[in-house]
Tab-separated table of C-alpha atoms in Angstrom:
chain	number	residue	atom	x	y	z
F	137	MET	CA	0.356	-0.409	0.121
F	138	TRP	CA	1.232	4.082	-0.954
F	139	ILE	CA	0.372	5.703	2.433
F	140	ALA	CA	0.508	9.060	2.586
F	141	ASP	CA	2.387	9.905	5.614
F	142	GLY	CA	3.613	13.376	4.848
F	143	TRP	CA	1.194	15.374	6.294
F	144	LYS	CA	2.037	17.850	9.190
F	145	ASP	CA	-1.187	20.221	8.605
F	146	TYR	CA	-4.145	16.660	8.459
F	147	GLU	CA	-4.311	13.599	10.485
F	148	VAL	CA	-6.344	10.614	10.763
F	149	LEU	CA	-6.885	10.813	14.328
F	150	ASP	CA	-9.245	7.607	14.241
F	151	CYS	CA	-12.518	6.459	12.739
F	152	SER	CA	-14.893	3.100	14.010
F	153	ALA	CA	-18.928	2.983	13.256
F	154	GLY	CA	-18.488	4.424	9.512
F	155	GLU	CA	-17.141	8.193	10.289
F	156	LYS	CA	-12.947	8.824	10.322
F	157	LEU	CA	-12.121	11.293	12.723
F	158	GLU	CA	-10.481	13.783	11.181
F	159	ARG	CA	-7.332	16.626	12.087
F	160	TRP	CA	-7.012	19.477	9.324
F	161	GLY	CA	-4.839	22.283	10.814
F	162	ASP	CA	-6.547	22.860	14.268
F	163	TYR	CA	-9.833	21.892	13.138
F	164	THR	CA	-11.476	18.775	13.880
F	165	LEU	CA	-13.586	17.714	11.833
F	166	LEU	CA	-15.873	13.942	11.319
F	167	ARG	CA	-16.883	13.315	8.545
F	168	PRO	CA	-19.006	9.791	6.919
F	169	ASP	CA	-16.330	7.280	5.517
F	170	PRO	CA	-17.888	3.684	3.282
F	171	GLN	CA	-14.902	2.085	4.409
F	172	VAL	CA	-14.562	2.364	7.999
F	173	ILE	CA	-16.775	-1.000	8.581
F	174	TRP	CA	-15.774	-1.420	12.285
F	175	THR	CA	-16.846	0.032	15.699
F	176	THR	CA	-14.357	0.014	17.780
F	177	GLU	CA	-14.263	1.925	21.660
F	178	LYS	CA	-13.603	6.443	21.245
F	179	LYS	CA	-10.873	6.399	23.137
F	180	ILE	CA	-9.806	9.590	22.348
F	181	PRO	CA	-10.815	13.355	24.200
F	182	GLN	CA	-10.995	14.585	20.068
F	183	TRP	CA	-14.012	12.789	19.930
F	184	LYS	CA	-15.875	14.734	22.096
F	185	SER	CA	-14.397	17.748	20.883
F	186	LEU	CA	-15.145	18.720	17.256
F	187	ASN	CA	-15.210	21.793	15.604
F	188	GLY	CA	-17.832	20.022	12.238
F	189	HIS	CA	-19.708	17.088	11.876
F	190	TYR	CA	-21.098	16.038	8.802
F	191	HIS	CA	-24.264	13.633	9.305
F	192	ARG	CA	-25.141	11.451	6.921
F	193	SER	CA	-28.394	11.731	6.309
F	194	LYS	CA	-31.059	7.944	5.640
F	195	SER	CA	-32.629	8.873	2.741
F	196	GLY	CA	-29.798	10.419	0.839
F	197	GLY	CA	-27.077	13.281	1.415
F	198	GLY	CA	-26.651	14.921	4.887
F	199	GLU	CA	-26.133	18.789	6.147
F	200	TRP	CA	-22.935	19.965	7.934
F	201	GLU	CA	-23.249	20.830	11.556
F	202	PHE	CA	-21.006	23.547	13.280
F	203	HIS	CA	-18.825	24.890	16.571
F	204	ASP	CA	-16.814	27.040	15.884
F	205	LEU	CA	-15.702	26.338	12.465
F	206	PRO	CA	-13.923	29.562	10.494
F	207	LYS	CA	-16.327	29.533	6.924
F	208	GLU	CA	-12.507	28.769	4.890
F	209	TRP	CA	-8.891	28.227	6.428
F	210	THR	CA	-5.824	27.151	5.060
F	211	ILE	CA	-3.563	24.322	5.640
F	212	GLN	CA	0.281	22.768	4.287
F	213	TYR	CA	1.560	20.486	2.336
F	214	PRO	CA	5.591	19.726	2.351
F	215	LEU	CA	7.089	18.626	-1.155
F	216	ILE	CA	10.383	17.182	-0.954
F	217	ARG	CA	12.995	15.296	-3.261
F	218	SER	CA	13.424	12.315	-1.379
F	219	GLY	CA	17.281	10.218	-2.157
F	220	ALA	CA	18.621	14.753	-3.836
F	221	LYS	CA	21.837	15.380	-2.415
F	222	ASN	CA	19.723	19.259	-1.328
F	223	PRO	CA	16.042	17.259	-0.795
F	224	GLU	CA	14.305	20.782	-1.622
F	225	GLY	CA	11.696	20.780	-1.902
F	226	LYS	CA	8.008	23.582	-2.257
F	227	THR	CA	5.154	23.843	0.008
F	228	LEU	CA	2.083	23.892	-1.448
F	229	THR	CA	-0.868	25.853	0.636
F	230	PHE	CA	-4.440	24.821	0.537
F	231	HIS	CA	-7.576	26.462	1.170
F	232	LEU	CA	-10.180	24.365	2.346
F	233	LYS	CA	-13.781	25.109	3.374
F	234	PRO	CA	-16.719	21.919	4.048
F	235	PHE	CA	-19.444	22.383	1.043
F	236	ALA	CA	-21.872	19.608	0.169
F	237	PHE	CA	-21.800	16.234	0.199
F	238	LYS	CA	-19.251	15.672	3.029
F	239	HIS	CA	-16.530	17.067	0.752
F	240	THR	CA	-13.648	19.934	2.148
F	241	GLY	CA	-11.864	20.720	-1.575
F	242	LEU	CA	-9.225	18.856	-0.825
F	243	PHE	CA	-8.088	14.820	-0.913
F	244	PRO	CA	-5.515	13.800	1.413
F	245	GLU	CA	-4.536	11.053	0.891
F	246	GLN	CA	-3.433	11.935	-3.540
F	247	ALA	CA	-0.574	13.753	-1.105
F	248	VAL	CA	1.159	10.414	-1.556
F	249	ASN	CA	0.990	10.541	-5.514
F	250	TRP	CA	2.242	14.522	-5.630
F	251	SER	CA	5.442	12.663	-3.596
F	252	TRP	CA	6.114	10.323	-6.317
F	253	PHE	CA	5.815	12.238	-9.143
F	254	TYR	CA	7.370	15.875	-7.927
F	255	PRO	CA	10.532	14.417	-8.324
F	256	LEU	CA	10.590	13.354	-11.826
F	257	ILE	CA	9.720	15.802	-13.278
F	258	LYS	CA	11.599	18.574	-11.133
F	259	LYS	CA	13.951	15.707	-12.053
F	260	ALA	CA	13.345	16.445	-15.939
F	261	THR	CA	12.969	20.095	-15.142
F	262	ASP	CA	16.159	20.816	-13.356
F	263	ALA	CA	18.347	19.407	-16.550
F	264	GLY	CA	16.276	22.085	-18.855
F	265	ARG	CA	13.371	19.856	-20.198
F	266	LYS	CA	10.255	21.336	-20.840
F	267	VAL	CA	7.316	18.895	-19.498
F	268	ARG	CA	3.821	19.173	-20.116
F	269	VAL	CA	1.588	18.238	-17.689
F	270	LEU	CA	-2.487	18.058	-18.241
F	271	ASN	CA	-4.276	17.249	-15.740
F	272	LEU	CA	-7.898	15.884	-16.399
F	273	PHE	CA	-10.947	15.669	-13.234
F	274	ALA	CA	-8.391	18.277	-11.787
F	275	TYR	CA	-10.909	19.429	-9.056
F	276	THR	CA	-8.949	21.841	-6.923
F	277	GLY	CA	-5.971	21.894	-8.542
F	278	GLY	CA	-3.976	19.443	-5.235
F	279	ALA	CA	-1.953	17.493	-8.578
F	280	THR	CA	-1.838	20.160	-10.586
F	281	VAL	CA	-0.101	22.506	-8.050
F	282	ALA	CA	2.917	19.967	-7.405
F	283	ALA	CA	3.352	19.971	-10.758
F	284	ALA	CA	2.976	23.130	-11.971
F	285	ALA	CA	6.029	23.708	-7.975
F	286	ALA	CA	8.529	21.165	-10.166
F	287	GLY	CA	8.561	23.469	-12.717
F	288	ALA	CA	5.329	21.264	-14.897
F	289	GLU	CA	3.658	23.911	-18.041
F	290	VAL	CA	0.245	22.110	-16.763
F	291	THR	CA	-3.318	21.962	-18.783
F	292	HIS	CA	-6.069	21.219	-15.586
F	293	VAL	CA	-9.413	20.729	-17.006
F	294	ASP	CA	-12.630	20.274	-14.696
F	295	ALA	CA	-16.950	20.437	-15.754
F	296	SER	CA	-17.345	22.487	-12.987
F	297	LYS	CA	-16.521	26.624	-13.172
F	298	GLY	CA	-16.129	26.954	-9.744
F	299	MET	CA	-13.425	23.634	-9.334
F	300	VAL	CA	-11.936	25.480	-11.940
F	301	THR	CA	-11.259	29.117	-9.290
F	302	TRP	CA	-10.926	26.730	-6.687
F	303	ALA	CA	-7.796	25.565	-7.431
F	304	LYS	CA	-7.105	29.320	-8.773
F	305	GLU	CA	-6.757	30.483	-5.591
F	306	ASN	CA	-4.353	27.327	-4.232
F	307	ALA	CA	-2.312	27.919	-6.905
F	308	VAL	CA	-1.612	31.635	-5.212
F	309	SER	CA	-1.621	30.612	-2.052
F	310	SER	CA	1.283	28.269	-3.198
F	311	GLY	CA	3.166	31.101	-4.652
F	312	LEU	CA	2.820	29.540	-8.034
F	313	GLY	CA	0.171	32.463	-9.836
F	314	GLU	CA	2.169	33.157	-12.207
F	315	ALA	CA	2.623	29.222	-13.491
F	316	PRO	CA	2.616	28.057	-16.688
F	317	ILE	CA	-0.952	27.061	-15.880
F	318	ARG	CA	-3.034	26.531	-18.145
F	319	TRP	CA	-7.108	26.772	-16.682
F	320	LEU	CA	-10.076	25.207	-18.746
F	321	VAL	CA	-13.907	24.236	-17.491
F	322	ASP	CA	-14.409	21.241	-20.490
F	323	ASP	CA	-15.783	18.022	-20.366
F	324	CYS	CA	-12.881	15.644	-19.583
F	325	MET	CA	-13.335	12.877	-23.073
F	326	LYS	CA	-14.073	16.313	-25.597
F	327	PHE	CA	-10.730	17.798	-24.141
F	328	VAL	CA	-8.494	15.364	-25.324
F	329	GLU	CA	-10.530	13.554	-29.132
F	330	ARG	CA	-10.469	17.739	-29.323
F	331	GLU	CA	-7.133	17.366	-28.618
F	332	LEU	CA	-5.856	14.532	-30.009
F	333	ARG	CA	-7.529	16.458	-33.755
F	334	ARG	CA	-5.292	19.397	-32.838
F	335	GLY	CA	-2.182	17.234	-32.758
F	336	LYS	CA	-0.956	18.283	-29.256
F	337	SER	CA	1.141	16.316	-27.105
F	338	TYR	CA	1.310	16.088	-23.090
F	339	ASP	CA	4.623	14.283	-20.962
F	340	ALA	CA	2.855	13.327	-18.406
F	341	ILE	CA	-0.718	12.710	-17.853
F	342	ILE	CA	-3.480	12.488	-14.408
F	343	MET	CA	-6.356	11.205	-14.216
F	344	ASP	CA	-9.172	10.864	-11.382
F	345	PRO	CA	-12.295	10.242	-12.543
F	346	PRO	CA	-15.286	10.059	-10.944
F	347	SER	CA	-17.918	7.201	-11.213
F	348	TYR	CA	-20.299	9.330	-12.840
F	349	GLY	CA	-20.650	13.074	-12.506
F	350	ARG	CA	-21.629	15.459	-15.689
F	351	GLY	CA	-19.514	17.898	-17.975
F	352	PRO	CA	-20.566	21.641	-18.524
F	353	LYS	CA	-22.656	21.624	-20.689
F	354	GLY	CA	-24.803	18.428	-19.301
F	355	GLU	CA	-22.535	15.113	-20.507
F	356	LEU	CA	-22.521	12.233	-18.571
F	357	TRP	CA	-19.740	11.069	-17.849
F	358	LYS	CA	-20.423	7.274	-16.680
F	359	LEU	CA	-16.910	5.289	-15.008
F	360	GLU	CA	-17.186	1.800	-15.736
F	361	ASP	CA	-19.049	2.957	-19.721
F	362	LEU	CA	-16.225	5.649	-20.324
F	363	VAL	CA	-12.846	5.335	-18.358
F	364	TYR	CA	-11.796	2.748	-20.472
F	365	VAL	CA	-12.403	4.493	-23.956
F	366	LEU	CA	-11.340	7.685	-21.981
F	367	LEU	CA	-7.356	5.804	-20.405
F	368	GLN	CA	-7.241	4.372	-24.771
F	369	ARG	CA	-7.479	8.107	-26.073
F	370	SER	CA	-5.790	10.278	-23.714
F	371	GLY	CA	-2.346	7.758	-23.656
F	372	GLU	CA	-2.614	8.547	-27.592
F	373	LEU	CA	-1.917	11.468	-26.217
F	374	LEU	CA	2.114	11.197	-24.649
F	375	SER	CA	4.707	12.098	-26.532
F	376	GLU	CA	7.663	9.830	-27.249
F	377	LYS	CA	9.622	10.747	-24.348
F	378	PRO	CA	7.188	10.759	-21.686
F	379	LEU	CA	7.378	10.974	-17.890
F	380	PHE	CA	3.975	8.893	-16.069
F	381	PHE	CA	0.540	8.075	-17.130
F	382	LEU	CA	-0.968	8.240	-14.086
F	383	ILE	CA	-4.615	7.339	-12.750
F	384	ASN	CA	-6.985	7.572	-9.399
F	385	SER	CA	-9.314	5.603	-7.944
F	386	TYR	CA	-12.139	6.435	-4.785
F	387	THR	CA	-14.669	6.358	-5.245
F	388	THR	CA	-15.152	3.933	-7.956
F	389	GLY	CA	-13.833	0.734	-5.709
F	390	LEU	CA	-12.053	-0.176	-9.218
F	391	GLN	CA	-9.459	-2.962	-7.529
F	392	PRO	CA	-5.442	-2.030	-8.168
F	393	ALA	CA	-5.575	-5.080	-10.664
F	394	VAL	CA	-7.862	-3.316	-12.829
F	395	LEU	CA	-6.069	-0.203	-12.325
F	396	SER	CA	-3.231	-2.326	-13.565
F	397	TYR	CA	-4.525	-4.398	-16.787
F	398	MET	CA	-6.788	-1.508	-17.915
F	399	LEU	CA	-2.466	1.409	-18.467
F	400	HIS	CA	-0.965	-1.552	-19.623
F	401	THR	CA	-3.555	-2.520	-21.979
F	402	ALA	CA	-5.027	0.607	-23.279
F	403	VAL	CA	-2.549	2.703	-22.884
F	404	LEU	CA	1.319	1.375	-22.545
F	405	GLU	CA	0.910	-1.306	-25.353
F	406	PRO	CA	-0.774	1.227	-27.739
F	407	TRP	CA	2.476	3.563	-27.206
F	408	ARG	CA	4.701	1.065	-27.740
F	409	GLU	CA	3.497	0.340	-30.889
F	410	ARG	CA	3.368	4.096	-32.117
F	411	THR	CA	6.417	4.510	-30.668
F	412	GLY	CA	8.696	1.471	-31.610
F	413	LYS	CA	10.070	0.539	-28.263
F	414	ASP	CA	9.367	-3.027	-27.788
F	415	ALA	CA	9.389	-4.561	-23.926
F	416	ALA	CA	12.483	-5.949	-24.220
F	417	GLY	CA	13.913	-3.349	-25.386
F	418	ASP	CA	11.546	-0.663	-22.594
F	419	MET	CA	11.978	0.032	-19.174
F	420	SER	CA	8.761	1.518	-18.210
F	421	GLU	CA	6.932	-0.574	-14.910
F	422	VAL	CA	3.630	-0.715	-14.581
F	423	THR	CA	2.135	-0.631	-10.678
F	424	ALA	CA	-1.146	-0.707	-8.582
F	425	ASP	CA	-1.840	-0.546	-5.322
F	426	GLU	CA	-4.506	1.324	-2.412
F	427	ILE	CA	-3.431	4.049	-0.958
F	428	GLY	CA	-3.745	4.927	2.034
F	429	LEU	CA	-4.284	7.236	5.387
F	430	PRO	CA	-2.652	6.323	8.550
F	431	VAL	CA	-4.603	5.821	11.484
F	432	SER	CA	-2.237	7.396	14.828
F	433	SER	CA	-4.097	6.627	17.090
F	434	ASN	CA	-3.549	3.300	16.346
F	435	GLY	CA	-0.502	3.181	14.541
F	436	LEU	CA	-2.836	1.326	10.992
F	437	VAL	CA	-3.957	2.372	8.103
F	438	LEU	CA	-7.267	3.813	6.469
F	439	PRO	CA	-7.706	2.462	2.511
F	440	CYS	CA	-8.922	5.586	0.464
F	441	GLY	CA	-9.184	4.582	-2.537
F	442	ALA	CA	-6.066	3.072	-5.008
F	443	SER	CA	-3.907	4.397	-8.285
F	444	GLY	CA	-2.332	3.339	-11.543
F	445	ARG	CA	1.332	4.596	-12.510
F	446	ILE	CA	3.165	4.594	-15.396
F	447	CYS	CA	6.880	5.607	-15.129
F	448	PHE	CA	8.478	5.482	-18.164
F	449	PRO	CA	12.579	5.023	-18.702
F	450	GLU	CA	14.738	8.456	-19.145
């Protein structure tokens, strides 16, 4: 399992009876989590000192209950070049606010992916290479600002205008307001098709597709019907010398083995055929695993979905 254990401003304090108890900076939130099917004793005092509690309704949806919680606050995440002689990094700053269906505007488990691809991009840009990154279903821009912090030119695509505005705020707060980021409100599938017609290419592609959703003009997205085609078409956008391809799955419930199979057949093998790099001479690697967050009260790990990665040779 890949564990997002680099946080200082966030932690899962405990989890029990369908809920996870979290510290977001100075504030304690209690939110539903479908993975928490166990009922364990609630020993730590933070269970009784909440700043916000999202109550799920039996009929669907739910509502927040607040106790001395600001409308908006920030937390930070330090990106580090692990293994480097000079492990300099970049601190990212994220705006948080509780909004529809339990969310805060950030999925902290994704930090394990930011910390994985940050040094890959940074090494390339430090060597003078221009790295173009495409981030699809980009939400509030965690991966976008991490890639931009490493020196990449990023194209950020999401169907929600509000989420793109939020992502811009995170970029500014992280000192990346002038970074080469292209902000687009668009249907991801349609955008990929247009980029193919334009003859565009990218050195790295990131995507976090939802189970269900709608584009800016009401376009219906259903993951099981469209994700494989999206992977195929997105893979055609990879450059001749790509760095990586990353797909994440949480609400979809796709297993790591499924992600690995799709990355092999929809992305890597067609790329090899197109570029003439056969399996024997190619050092690219497909890996997939669960991702998780450490639980500070007991040292266990809360599972938070899965990710699949292709790391291409230098």
